[in-house]
XYZ file of N, CA and C in Angstrom:
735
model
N -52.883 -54.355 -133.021
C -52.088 -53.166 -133.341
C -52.721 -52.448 -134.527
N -53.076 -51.170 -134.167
C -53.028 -50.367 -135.509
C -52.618 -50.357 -136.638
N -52.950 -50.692 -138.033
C -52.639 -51.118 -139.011
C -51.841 -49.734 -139.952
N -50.831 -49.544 -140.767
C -50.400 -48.081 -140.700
C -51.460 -47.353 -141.693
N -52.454 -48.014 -142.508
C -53.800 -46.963 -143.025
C -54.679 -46.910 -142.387
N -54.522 -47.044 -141.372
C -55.765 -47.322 -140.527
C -55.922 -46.104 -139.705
N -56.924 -44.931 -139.234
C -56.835 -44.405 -138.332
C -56.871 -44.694 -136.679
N -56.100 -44.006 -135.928
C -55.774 -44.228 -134.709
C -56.869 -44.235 -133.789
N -57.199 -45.338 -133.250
C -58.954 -45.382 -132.609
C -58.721 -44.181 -131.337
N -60.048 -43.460 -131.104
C -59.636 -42.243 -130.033
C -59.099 -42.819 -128.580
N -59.311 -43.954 -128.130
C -59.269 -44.388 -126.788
C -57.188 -45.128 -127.013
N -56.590 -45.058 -128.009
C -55.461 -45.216 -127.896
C -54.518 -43.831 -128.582
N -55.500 -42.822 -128.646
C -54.360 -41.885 -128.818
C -53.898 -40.886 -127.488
N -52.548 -40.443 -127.029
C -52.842 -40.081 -126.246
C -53.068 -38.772 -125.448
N -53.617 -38.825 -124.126
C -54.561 -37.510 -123.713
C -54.095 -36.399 -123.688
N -54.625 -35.220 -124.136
C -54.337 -34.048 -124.467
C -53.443 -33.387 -122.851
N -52.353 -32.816 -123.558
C -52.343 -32.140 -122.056
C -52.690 -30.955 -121.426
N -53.440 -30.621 -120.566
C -53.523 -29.960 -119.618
C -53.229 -28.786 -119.348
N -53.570 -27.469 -119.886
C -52.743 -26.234 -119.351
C -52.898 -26.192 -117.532
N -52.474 -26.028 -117.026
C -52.336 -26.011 -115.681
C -53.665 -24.304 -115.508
N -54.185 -24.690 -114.699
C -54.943 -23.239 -114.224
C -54.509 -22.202 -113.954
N -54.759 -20.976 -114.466
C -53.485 -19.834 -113.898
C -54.080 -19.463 -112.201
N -53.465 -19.233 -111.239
C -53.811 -18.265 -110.016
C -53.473 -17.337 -110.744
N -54.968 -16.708 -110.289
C -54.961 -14.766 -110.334
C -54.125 -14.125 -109.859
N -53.436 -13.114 -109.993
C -52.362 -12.353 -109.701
C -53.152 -11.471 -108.529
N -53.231 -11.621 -107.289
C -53.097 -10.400 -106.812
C -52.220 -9.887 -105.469
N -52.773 -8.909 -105.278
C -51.584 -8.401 -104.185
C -51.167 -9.201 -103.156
N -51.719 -9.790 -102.151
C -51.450 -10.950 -101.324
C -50.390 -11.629 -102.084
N -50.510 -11.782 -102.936
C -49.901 -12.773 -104.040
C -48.456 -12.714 -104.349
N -48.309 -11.197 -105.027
C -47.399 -10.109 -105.281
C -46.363 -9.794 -103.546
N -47.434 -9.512 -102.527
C -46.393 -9.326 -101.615
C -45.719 -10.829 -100.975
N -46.633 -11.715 -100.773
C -46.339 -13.082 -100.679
C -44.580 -13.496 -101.223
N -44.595 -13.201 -102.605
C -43.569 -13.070 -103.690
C -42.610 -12.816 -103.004
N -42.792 -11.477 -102.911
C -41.535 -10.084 -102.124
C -41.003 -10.732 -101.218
N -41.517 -10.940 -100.390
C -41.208 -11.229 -98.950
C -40.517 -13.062 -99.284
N -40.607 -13.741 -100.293
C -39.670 -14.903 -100.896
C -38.417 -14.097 -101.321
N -38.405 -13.246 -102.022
C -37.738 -12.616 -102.883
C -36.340 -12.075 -101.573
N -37.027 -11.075 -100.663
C -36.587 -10.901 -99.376
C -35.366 -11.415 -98.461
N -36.610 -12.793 -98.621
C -35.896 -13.646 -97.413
C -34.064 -14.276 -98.178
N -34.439 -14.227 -99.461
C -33.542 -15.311 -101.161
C -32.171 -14.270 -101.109
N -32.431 -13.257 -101.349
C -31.719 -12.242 -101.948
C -31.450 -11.081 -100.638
N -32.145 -10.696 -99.902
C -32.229 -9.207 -99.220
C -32.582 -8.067 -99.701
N -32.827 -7.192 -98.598
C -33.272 -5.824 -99.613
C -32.755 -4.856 -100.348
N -31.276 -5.254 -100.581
C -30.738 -4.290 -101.983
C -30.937 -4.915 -103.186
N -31.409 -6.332 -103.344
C -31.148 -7.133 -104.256
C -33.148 -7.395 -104.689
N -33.933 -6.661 -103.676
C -35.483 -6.816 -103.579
C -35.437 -5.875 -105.316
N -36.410 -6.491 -105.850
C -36.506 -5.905 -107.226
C -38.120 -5.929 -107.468
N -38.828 -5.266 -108.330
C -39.952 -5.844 -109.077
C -39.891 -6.423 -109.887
N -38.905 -6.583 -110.962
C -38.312 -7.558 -112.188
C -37.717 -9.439 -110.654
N -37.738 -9.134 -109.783
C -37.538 -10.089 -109.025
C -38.825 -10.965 -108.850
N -39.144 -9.910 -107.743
C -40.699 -10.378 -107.863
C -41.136 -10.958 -108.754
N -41.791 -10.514 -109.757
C -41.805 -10.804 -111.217
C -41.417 -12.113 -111.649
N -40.228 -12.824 -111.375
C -39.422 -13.593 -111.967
C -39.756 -14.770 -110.924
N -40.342 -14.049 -109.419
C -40.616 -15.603 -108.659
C -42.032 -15.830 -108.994
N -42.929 -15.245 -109.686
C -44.331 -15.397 -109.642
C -44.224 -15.953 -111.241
N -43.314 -15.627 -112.124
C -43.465 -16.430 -113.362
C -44.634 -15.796 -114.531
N -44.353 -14.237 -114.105
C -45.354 -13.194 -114.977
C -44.082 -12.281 -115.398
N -44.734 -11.561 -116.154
C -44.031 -10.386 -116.817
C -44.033 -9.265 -115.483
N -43.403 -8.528 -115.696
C -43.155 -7.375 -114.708
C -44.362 -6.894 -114.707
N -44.967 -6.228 -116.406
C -46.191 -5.330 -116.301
C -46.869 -5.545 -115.958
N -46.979 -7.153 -115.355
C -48.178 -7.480 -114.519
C -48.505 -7.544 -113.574
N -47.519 -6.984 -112.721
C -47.387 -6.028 -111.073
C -48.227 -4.856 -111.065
N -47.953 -4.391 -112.381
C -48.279 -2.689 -112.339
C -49.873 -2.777 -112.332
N -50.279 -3.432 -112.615
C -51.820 -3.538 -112.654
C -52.714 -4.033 -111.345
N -51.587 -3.845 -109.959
C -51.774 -4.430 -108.935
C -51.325 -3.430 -107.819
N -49.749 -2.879 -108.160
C -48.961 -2.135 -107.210
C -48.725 -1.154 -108.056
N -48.630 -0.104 -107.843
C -48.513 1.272 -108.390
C -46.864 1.033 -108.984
N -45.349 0.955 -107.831
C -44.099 1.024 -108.131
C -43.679 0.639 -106.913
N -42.452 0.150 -106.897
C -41.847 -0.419 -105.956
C -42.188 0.295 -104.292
N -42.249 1.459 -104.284
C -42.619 1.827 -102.986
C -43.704 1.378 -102.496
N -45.133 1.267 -103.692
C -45.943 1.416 -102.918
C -45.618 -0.502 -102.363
N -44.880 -1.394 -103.226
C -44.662 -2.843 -102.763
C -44.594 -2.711 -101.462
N -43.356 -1.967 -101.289
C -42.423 -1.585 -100.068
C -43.781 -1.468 -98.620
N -44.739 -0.797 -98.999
C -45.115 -0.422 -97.974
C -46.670 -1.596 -98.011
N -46.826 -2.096 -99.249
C -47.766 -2.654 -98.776
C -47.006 -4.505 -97.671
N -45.480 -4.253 -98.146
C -44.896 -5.498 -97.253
C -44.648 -4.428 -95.614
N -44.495 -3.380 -95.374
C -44.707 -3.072 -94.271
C -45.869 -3.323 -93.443
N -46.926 -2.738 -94.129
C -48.459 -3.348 -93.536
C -48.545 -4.569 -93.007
N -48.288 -5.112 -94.043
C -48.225 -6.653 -93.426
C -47.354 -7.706 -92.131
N -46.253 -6.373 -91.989
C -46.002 -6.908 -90.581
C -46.790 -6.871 -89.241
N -47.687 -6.125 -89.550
C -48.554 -5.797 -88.140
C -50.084 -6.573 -88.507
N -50.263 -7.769 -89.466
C -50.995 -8.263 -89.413
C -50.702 -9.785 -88.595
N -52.379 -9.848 -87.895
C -52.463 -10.780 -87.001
C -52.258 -10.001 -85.827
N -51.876 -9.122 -85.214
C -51.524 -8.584 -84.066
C -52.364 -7.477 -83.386
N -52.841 -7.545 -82.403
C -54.311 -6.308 -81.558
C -53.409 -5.855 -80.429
N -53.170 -4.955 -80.631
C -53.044 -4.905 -78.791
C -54.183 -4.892 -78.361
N -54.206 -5.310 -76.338
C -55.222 -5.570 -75.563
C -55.828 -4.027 -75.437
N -57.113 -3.835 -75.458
C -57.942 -3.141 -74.061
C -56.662 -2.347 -72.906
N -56.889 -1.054 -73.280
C -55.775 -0.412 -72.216
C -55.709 -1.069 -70.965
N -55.387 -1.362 -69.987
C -55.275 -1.783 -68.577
C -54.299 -0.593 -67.865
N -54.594 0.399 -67.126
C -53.805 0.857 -66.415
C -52.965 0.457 -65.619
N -53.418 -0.886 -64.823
C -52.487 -1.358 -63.351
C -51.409 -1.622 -64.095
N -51.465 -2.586 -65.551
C -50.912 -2.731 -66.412
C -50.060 -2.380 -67.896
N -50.272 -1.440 -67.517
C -49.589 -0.527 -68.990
C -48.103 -0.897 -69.408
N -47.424 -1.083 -68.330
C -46.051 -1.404 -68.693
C -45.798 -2.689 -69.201
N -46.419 -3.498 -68.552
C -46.559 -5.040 -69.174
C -47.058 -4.801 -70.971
N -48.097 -3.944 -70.912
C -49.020 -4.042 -72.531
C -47.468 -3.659 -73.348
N -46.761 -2.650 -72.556
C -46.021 -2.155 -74.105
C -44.467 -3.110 -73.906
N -43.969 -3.626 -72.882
C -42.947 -4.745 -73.037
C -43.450 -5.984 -74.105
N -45.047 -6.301 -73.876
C -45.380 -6.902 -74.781
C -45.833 -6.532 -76.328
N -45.765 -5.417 -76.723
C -46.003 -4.922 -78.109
C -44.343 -4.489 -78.740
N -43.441 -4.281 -77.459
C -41.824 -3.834 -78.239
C -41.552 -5.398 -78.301
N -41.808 -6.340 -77.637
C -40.969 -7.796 -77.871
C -41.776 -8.343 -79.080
N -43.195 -8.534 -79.062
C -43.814 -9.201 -80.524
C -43.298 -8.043 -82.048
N -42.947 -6.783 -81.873
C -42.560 -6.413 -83.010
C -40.756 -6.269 -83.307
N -40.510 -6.695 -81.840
C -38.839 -7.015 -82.555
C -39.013 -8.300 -82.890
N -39.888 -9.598 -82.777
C -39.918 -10.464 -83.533
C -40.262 -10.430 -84.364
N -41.309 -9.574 -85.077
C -41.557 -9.430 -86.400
C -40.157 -9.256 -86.780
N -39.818 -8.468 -86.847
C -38.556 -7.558 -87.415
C -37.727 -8.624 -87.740
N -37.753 -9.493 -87.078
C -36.175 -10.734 -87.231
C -37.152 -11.684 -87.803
N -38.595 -11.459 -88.515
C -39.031 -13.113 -88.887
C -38.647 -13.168 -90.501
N -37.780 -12.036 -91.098
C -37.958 -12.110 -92.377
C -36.108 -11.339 -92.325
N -35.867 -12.173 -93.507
C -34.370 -10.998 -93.641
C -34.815 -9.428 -94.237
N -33.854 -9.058 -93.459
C -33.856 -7.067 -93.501
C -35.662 -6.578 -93.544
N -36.618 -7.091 -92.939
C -37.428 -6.444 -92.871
C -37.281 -5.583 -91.975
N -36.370 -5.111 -90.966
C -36.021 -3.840 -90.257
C -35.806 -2.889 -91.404
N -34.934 -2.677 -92.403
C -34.974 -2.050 -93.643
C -35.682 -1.263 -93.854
N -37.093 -1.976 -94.295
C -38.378 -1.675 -94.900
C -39.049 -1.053 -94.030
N -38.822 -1.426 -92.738
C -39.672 -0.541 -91.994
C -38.748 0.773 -91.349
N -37.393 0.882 -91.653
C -36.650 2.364 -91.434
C -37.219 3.367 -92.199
N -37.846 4.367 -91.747
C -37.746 5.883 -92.261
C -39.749 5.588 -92.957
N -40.444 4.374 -92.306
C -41.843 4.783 -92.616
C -42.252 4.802 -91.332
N -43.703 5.055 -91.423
C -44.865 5.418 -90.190
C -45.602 4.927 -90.321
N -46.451 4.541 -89.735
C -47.450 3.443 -89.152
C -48.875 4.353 -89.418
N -49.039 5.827 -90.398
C -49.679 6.615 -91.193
C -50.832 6.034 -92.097
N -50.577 4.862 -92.347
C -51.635 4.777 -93.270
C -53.239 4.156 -93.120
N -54.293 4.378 -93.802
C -55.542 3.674 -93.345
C -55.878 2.373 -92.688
N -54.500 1.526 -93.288
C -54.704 -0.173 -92.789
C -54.158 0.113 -91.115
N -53.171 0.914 -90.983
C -52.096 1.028 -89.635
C -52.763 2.128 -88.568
N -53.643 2.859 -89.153
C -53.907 3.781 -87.748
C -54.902 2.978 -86.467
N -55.240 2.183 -86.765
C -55.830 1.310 -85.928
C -54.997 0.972 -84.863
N -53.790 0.489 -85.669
C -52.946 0.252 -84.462
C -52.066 1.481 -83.917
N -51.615 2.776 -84.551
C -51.566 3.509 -83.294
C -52.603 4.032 -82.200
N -53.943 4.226 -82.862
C -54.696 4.335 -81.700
C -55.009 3.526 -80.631
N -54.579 2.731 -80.759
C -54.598 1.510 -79.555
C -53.320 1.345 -78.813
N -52.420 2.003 -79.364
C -51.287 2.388 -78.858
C -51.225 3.783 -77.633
N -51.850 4.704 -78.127
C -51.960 5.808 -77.870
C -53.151 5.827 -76.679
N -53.904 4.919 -76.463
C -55.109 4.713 -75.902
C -54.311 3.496 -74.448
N -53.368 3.210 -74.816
C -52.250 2.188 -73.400
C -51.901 3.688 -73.001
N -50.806 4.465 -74.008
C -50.226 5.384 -73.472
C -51.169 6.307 -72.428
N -52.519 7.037 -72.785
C -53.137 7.941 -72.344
C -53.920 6.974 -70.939
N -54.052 5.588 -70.769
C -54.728 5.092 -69.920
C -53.920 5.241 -68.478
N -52.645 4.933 -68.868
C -51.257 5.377 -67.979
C -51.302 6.406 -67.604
N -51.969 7.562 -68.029
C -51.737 8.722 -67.263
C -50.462 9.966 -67.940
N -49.957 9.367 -69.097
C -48.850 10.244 -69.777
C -49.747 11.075 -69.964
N -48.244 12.721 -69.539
C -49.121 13.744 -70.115
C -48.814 14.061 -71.483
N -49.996 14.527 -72.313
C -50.470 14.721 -73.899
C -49.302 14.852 -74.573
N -48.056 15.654 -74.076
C -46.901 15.842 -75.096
C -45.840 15.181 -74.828
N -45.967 13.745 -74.050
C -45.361 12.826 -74.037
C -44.971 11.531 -74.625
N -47.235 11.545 -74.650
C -47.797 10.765 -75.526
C -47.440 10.637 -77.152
N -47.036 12.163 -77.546
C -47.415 12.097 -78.807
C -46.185 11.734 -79.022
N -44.777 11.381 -78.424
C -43.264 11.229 -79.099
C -43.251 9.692 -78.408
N -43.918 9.265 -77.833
C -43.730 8.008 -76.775
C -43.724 7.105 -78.001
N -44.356 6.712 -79.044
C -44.918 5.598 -80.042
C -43.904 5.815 -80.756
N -43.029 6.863 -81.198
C -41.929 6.970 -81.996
C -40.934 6.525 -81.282
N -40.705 7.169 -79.669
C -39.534 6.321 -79.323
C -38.950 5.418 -79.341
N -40.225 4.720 -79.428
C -40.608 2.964 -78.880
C -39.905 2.105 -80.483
N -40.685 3.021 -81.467
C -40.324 2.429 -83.183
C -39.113 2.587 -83.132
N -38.481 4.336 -82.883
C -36.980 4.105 -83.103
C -36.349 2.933 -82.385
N -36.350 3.194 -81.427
C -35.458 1.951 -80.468
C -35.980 0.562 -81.145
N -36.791 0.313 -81.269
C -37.002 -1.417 -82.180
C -36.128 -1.093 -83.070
N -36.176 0.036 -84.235
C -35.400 -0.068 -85.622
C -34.329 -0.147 -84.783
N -33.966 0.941 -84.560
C -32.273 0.585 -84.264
C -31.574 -0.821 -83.598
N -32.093 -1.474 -82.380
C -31.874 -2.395 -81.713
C -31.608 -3.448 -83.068
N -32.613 -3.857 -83.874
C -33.156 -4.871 -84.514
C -31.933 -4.836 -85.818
N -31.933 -3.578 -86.399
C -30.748 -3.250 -87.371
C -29.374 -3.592 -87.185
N -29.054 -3.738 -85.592
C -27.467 -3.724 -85.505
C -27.639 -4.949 -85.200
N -28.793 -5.464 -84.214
C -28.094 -7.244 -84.294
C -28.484 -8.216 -85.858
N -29.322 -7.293 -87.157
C -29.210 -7.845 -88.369
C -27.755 -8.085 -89.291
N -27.302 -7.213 -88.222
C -25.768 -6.618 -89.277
C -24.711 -7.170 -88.842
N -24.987 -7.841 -87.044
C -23.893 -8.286 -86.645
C -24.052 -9.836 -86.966
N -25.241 -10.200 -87.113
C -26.107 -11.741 -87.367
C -25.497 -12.037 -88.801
N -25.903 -10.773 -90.265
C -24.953 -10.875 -91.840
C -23.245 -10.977 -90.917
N -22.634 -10.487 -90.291
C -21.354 -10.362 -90.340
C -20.967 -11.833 -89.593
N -21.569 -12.598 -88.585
C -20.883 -13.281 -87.697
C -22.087 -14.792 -87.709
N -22.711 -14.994 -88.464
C -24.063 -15.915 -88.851
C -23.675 -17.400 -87.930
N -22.313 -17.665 -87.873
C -21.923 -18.925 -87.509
C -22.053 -18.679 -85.614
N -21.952 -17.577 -84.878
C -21.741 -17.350 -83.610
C -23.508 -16.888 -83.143
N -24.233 -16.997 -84.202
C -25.872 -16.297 -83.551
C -25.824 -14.458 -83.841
N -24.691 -13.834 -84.705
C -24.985 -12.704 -84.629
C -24.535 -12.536 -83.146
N -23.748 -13.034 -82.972
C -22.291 -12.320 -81.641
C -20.960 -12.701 -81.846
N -20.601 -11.466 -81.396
C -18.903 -11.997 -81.784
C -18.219 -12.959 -81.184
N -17.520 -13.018 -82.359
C -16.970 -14.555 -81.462
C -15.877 -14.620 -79.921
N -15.987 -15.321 -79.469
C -15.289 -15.308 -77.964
C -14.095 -14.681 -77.703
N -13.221 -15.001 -79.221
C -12.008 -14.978 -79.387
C -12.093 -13.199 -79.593
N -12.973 -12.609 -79.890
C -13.196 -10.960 -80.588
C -13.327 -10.497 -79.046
N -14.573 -11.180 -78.191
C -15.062 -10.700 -76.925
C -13.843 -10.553 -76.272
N -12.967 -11.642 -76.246
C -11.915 -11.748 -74.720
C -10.611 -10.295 -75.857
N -10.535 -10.507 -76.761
C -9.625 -9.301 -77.067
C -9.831 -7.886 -76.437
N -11.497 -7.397 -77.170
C -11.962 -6.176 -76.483
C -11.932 -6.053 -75.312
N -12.201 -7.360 -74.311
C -12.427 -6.976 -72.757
C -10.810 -7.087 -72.431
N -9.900 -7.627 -72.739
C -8.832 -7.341 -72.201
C -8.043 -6.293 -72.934
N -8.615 -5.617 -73.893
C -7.960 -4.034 -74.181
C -8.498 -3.388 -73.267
N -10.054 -3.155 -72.913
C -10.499 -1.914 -71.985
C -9.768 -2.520 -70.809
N -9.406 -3.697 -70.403
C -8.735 -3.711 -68.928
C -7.673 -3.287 -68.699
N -6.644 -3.264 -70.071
C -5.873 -3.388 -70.099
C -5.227 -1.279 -70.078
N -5.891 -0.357 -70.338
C -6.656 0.951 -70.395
C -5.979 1.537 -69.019
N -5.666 2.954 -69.363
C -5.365 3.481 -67.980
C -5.644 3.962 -66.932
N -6.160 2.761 -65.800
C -7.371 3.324 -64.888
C -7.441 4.637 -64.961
N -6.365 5.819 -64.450
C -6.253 6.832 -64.229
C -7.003 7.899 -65.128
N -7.516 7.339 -66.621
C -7.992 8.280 -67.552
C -9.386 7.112 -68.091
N -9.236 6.420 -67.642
C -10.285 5.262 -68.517
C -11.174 4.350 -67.678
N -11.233 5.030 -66.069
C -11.839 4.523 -64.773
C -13.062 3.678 -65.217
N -13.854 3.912 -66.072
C -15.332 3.191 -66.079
C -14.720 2.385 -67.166
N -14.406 2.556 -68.191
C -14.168 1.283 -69.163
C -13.250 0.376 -68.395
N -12.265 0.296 -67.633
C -11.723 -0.876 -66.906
C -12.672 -1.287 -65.866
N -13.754 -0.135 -65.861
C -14.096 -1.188 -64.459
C -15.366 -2.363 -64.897
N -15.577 -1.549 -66.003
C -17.256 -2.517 -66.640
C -16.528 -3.943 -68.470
N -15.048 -3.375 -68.224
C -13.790 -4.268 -69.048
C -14.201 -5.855 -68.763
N -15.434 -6.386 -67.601
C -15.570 -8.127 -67.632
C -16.779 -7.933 -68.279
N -17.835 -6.914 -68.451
C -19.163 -7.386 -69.046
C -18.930 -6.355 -70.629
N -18.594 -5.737 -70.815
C -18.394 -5.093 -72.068
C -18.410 -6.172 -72.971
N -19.337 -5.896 -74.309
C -19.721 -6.834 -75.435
C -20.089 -8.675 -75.083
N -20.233 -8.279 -73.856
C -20.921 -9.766 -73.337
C -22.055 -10.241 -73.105
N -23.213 -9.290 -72.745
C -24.422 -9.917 -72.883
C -24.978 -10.313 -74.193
N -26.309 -10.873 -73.402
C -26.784 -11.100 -75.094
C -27.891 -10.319 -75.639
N -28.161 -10.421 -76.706
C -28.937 -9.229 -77.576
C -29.973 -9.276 -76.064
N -30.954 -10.778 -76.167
C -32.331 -10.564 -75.240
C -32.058 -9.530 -74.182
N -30.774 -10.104 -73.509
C -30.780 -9.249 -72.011
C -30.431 -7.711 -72.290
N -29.773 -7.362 -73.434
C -29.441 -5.837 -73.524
C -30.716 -5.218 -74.055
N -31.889 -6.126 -75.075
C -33.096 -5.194 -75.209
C -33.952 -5.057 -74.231
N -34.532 -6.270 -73.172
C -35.165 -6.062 -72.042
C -34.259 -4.783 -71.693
N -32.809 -4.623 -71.273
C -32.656 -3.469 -70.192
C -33.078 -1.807 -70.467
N -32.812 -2.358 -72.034
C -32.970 -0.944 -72.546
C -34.645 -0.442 -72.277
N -35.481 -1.905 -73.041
C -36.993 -1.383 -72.780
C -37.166 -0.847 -71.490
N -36.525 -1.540 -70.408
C -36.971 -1.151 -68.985
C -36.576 0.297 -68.732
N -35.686 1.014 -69.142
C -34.881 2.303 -69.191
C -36.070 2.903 -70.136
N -36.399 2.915 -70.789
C -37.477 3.593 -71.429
C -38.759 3.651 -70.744
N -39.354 3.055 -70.351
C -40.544 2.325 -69.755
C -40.506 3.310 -68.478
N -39.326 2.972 -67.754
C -39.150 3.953 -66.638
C -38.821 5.282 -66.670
N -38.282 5.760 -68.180
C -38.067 7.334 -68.300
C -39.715 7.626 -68.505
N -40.318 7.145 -69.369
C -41.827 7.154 -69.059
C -42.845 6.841 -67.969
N -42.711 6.189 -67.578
C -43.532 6.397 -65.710
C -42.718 7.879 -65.281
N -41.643 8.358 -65.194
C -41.327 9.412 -64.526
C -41.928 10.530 -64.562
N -42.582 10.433 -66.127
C -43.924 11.609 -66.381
C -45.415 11.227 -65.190
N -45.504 10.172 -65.353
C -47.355 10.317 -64.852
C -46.990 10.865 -63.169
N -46.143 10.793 -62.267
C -46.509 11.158 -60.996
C -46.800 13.216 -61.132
N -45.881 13.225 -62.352
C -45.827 15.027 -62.062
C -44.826 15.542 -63.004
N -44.768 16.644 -62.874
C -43.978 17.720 -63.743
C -42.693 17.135 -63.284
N -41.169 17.473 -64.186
C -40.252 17.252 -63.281
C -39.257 18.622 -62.327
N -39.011 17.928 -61.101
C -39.022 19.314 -60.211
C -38.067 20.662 -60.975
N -36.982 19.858 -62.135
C -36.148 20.403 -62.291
C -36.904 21.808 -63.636
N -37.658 21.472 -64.064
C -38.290 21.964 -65.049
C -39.449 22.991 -64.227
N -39.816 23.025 -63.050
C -40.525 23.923 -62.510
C -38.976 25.161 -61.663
N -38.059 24.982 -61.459
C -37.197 25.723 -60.950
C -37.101 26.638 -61.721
């Protein structure tokens, strides 16, 4: 044992500790964060002082990375359409390419809480994203749409994802225990009010009173895509007759 005038020999004092290595701050990094932050809280509660607080830096040390919360905003939009190509136009095939580009981006949409949100009210505009509308636009034009069909067809397609994706987020926050459907006990009320309705003034709601609020999200977005899909084929054979009268 060490004697108490004695100095402490180096091999029994003990080892210094360690600052841990910092990771570099960067954007990957920063949106990485967000999208924790996201999933924790949601997007009224999405902050840069959040961010911030899951990465274990000062705020100002975003700013030296991301301009202000928007540009966050949009660099976590970008990032939903990473990993994803659409194919090589195929004409025989066109309808298949875009059932398969509306179903992989309503799964994006549901892989993160309220990332439908983030992507309401932007465009797919920027240098990282035009890649993928032109490959969009390049299914559409292989199909045979004519030019001023084309150019609202890629928006349709976005609106209907946002919207679809937004109401079953809201019914999913309201009803989390049933899958984001109402519960049985809600279903059999509504269907036996519209039955219950006066044929005489209310003919279609009593008569559609057994499937009203009964399917499920999958089967009501397939029908809808297919209703779209097919208001679009109705362009490539020709003008419509009613519009030449």
């Amino acid at each position: 044992m060490t004697q108490p005038d004695m100095p402490t020999p180096p091999w029994e004092r003990p080892p210094r500790r360690r600052t841990p290595a910092r990771v570099p701050l960067t954007r990957e990094r920063i949106v990485d964060a967000a999208y924790t932050v996201l999933d924790r809280e949601g997007y009224d509660r999405l902050s840069m002082r959040q961010v911030a607080a899951e990465l274990g830096v000062a705020v100002s040390a975003l700013y030296v990375h991301v301009r202000d919360k928007g540009e966050l905003l949009q660099l976590m939009y970008n990032r939903m359409f990473e990993g994803y190509e659409l194919p090589d136009p195929d004409p025989g095939r066109w309808r298949e390419q875009i059932r398969d580009f509306a179903r992989q981006g309503r799964r994006r949409l549901l892989s993160h809480r309220d990332a439908v949100k983030i992507s309401l009210g932007r465009v797919p505009f920027s240098p990282e994203l035009l890649p993928h509308v032109e490959k969009l636009l390049a299914v559409f034009a292989a199909a045979g749409l004519p030019r001023e069909v084309m150019a609202i067809a890629g928006d349709l397609l976005s609106t209907y994802l946002d919207g679809f994706v937004l109401e079953e987020v809201l019914w999913q926050d309201r009803y989390p225990e049933s899958g984001g459907k109402a519960p049985q006990e809600m279903r059999e009320e509504i269907q036996g009010y519209f039955a219950s309705l006066p044929p005489d003034r209310f003919p279609n709601l009593v008569a559609l009173a057994d499937i009203m609020v009964d399917e499920s999200n999958d089967y009501r977005f397939e029908l809808g895509l297919e209703i779209i899909l097919r208001g679009l084929a109705s362009y490539i054979a020709g003008p419509d007759p009613d519009e030449e009268s």
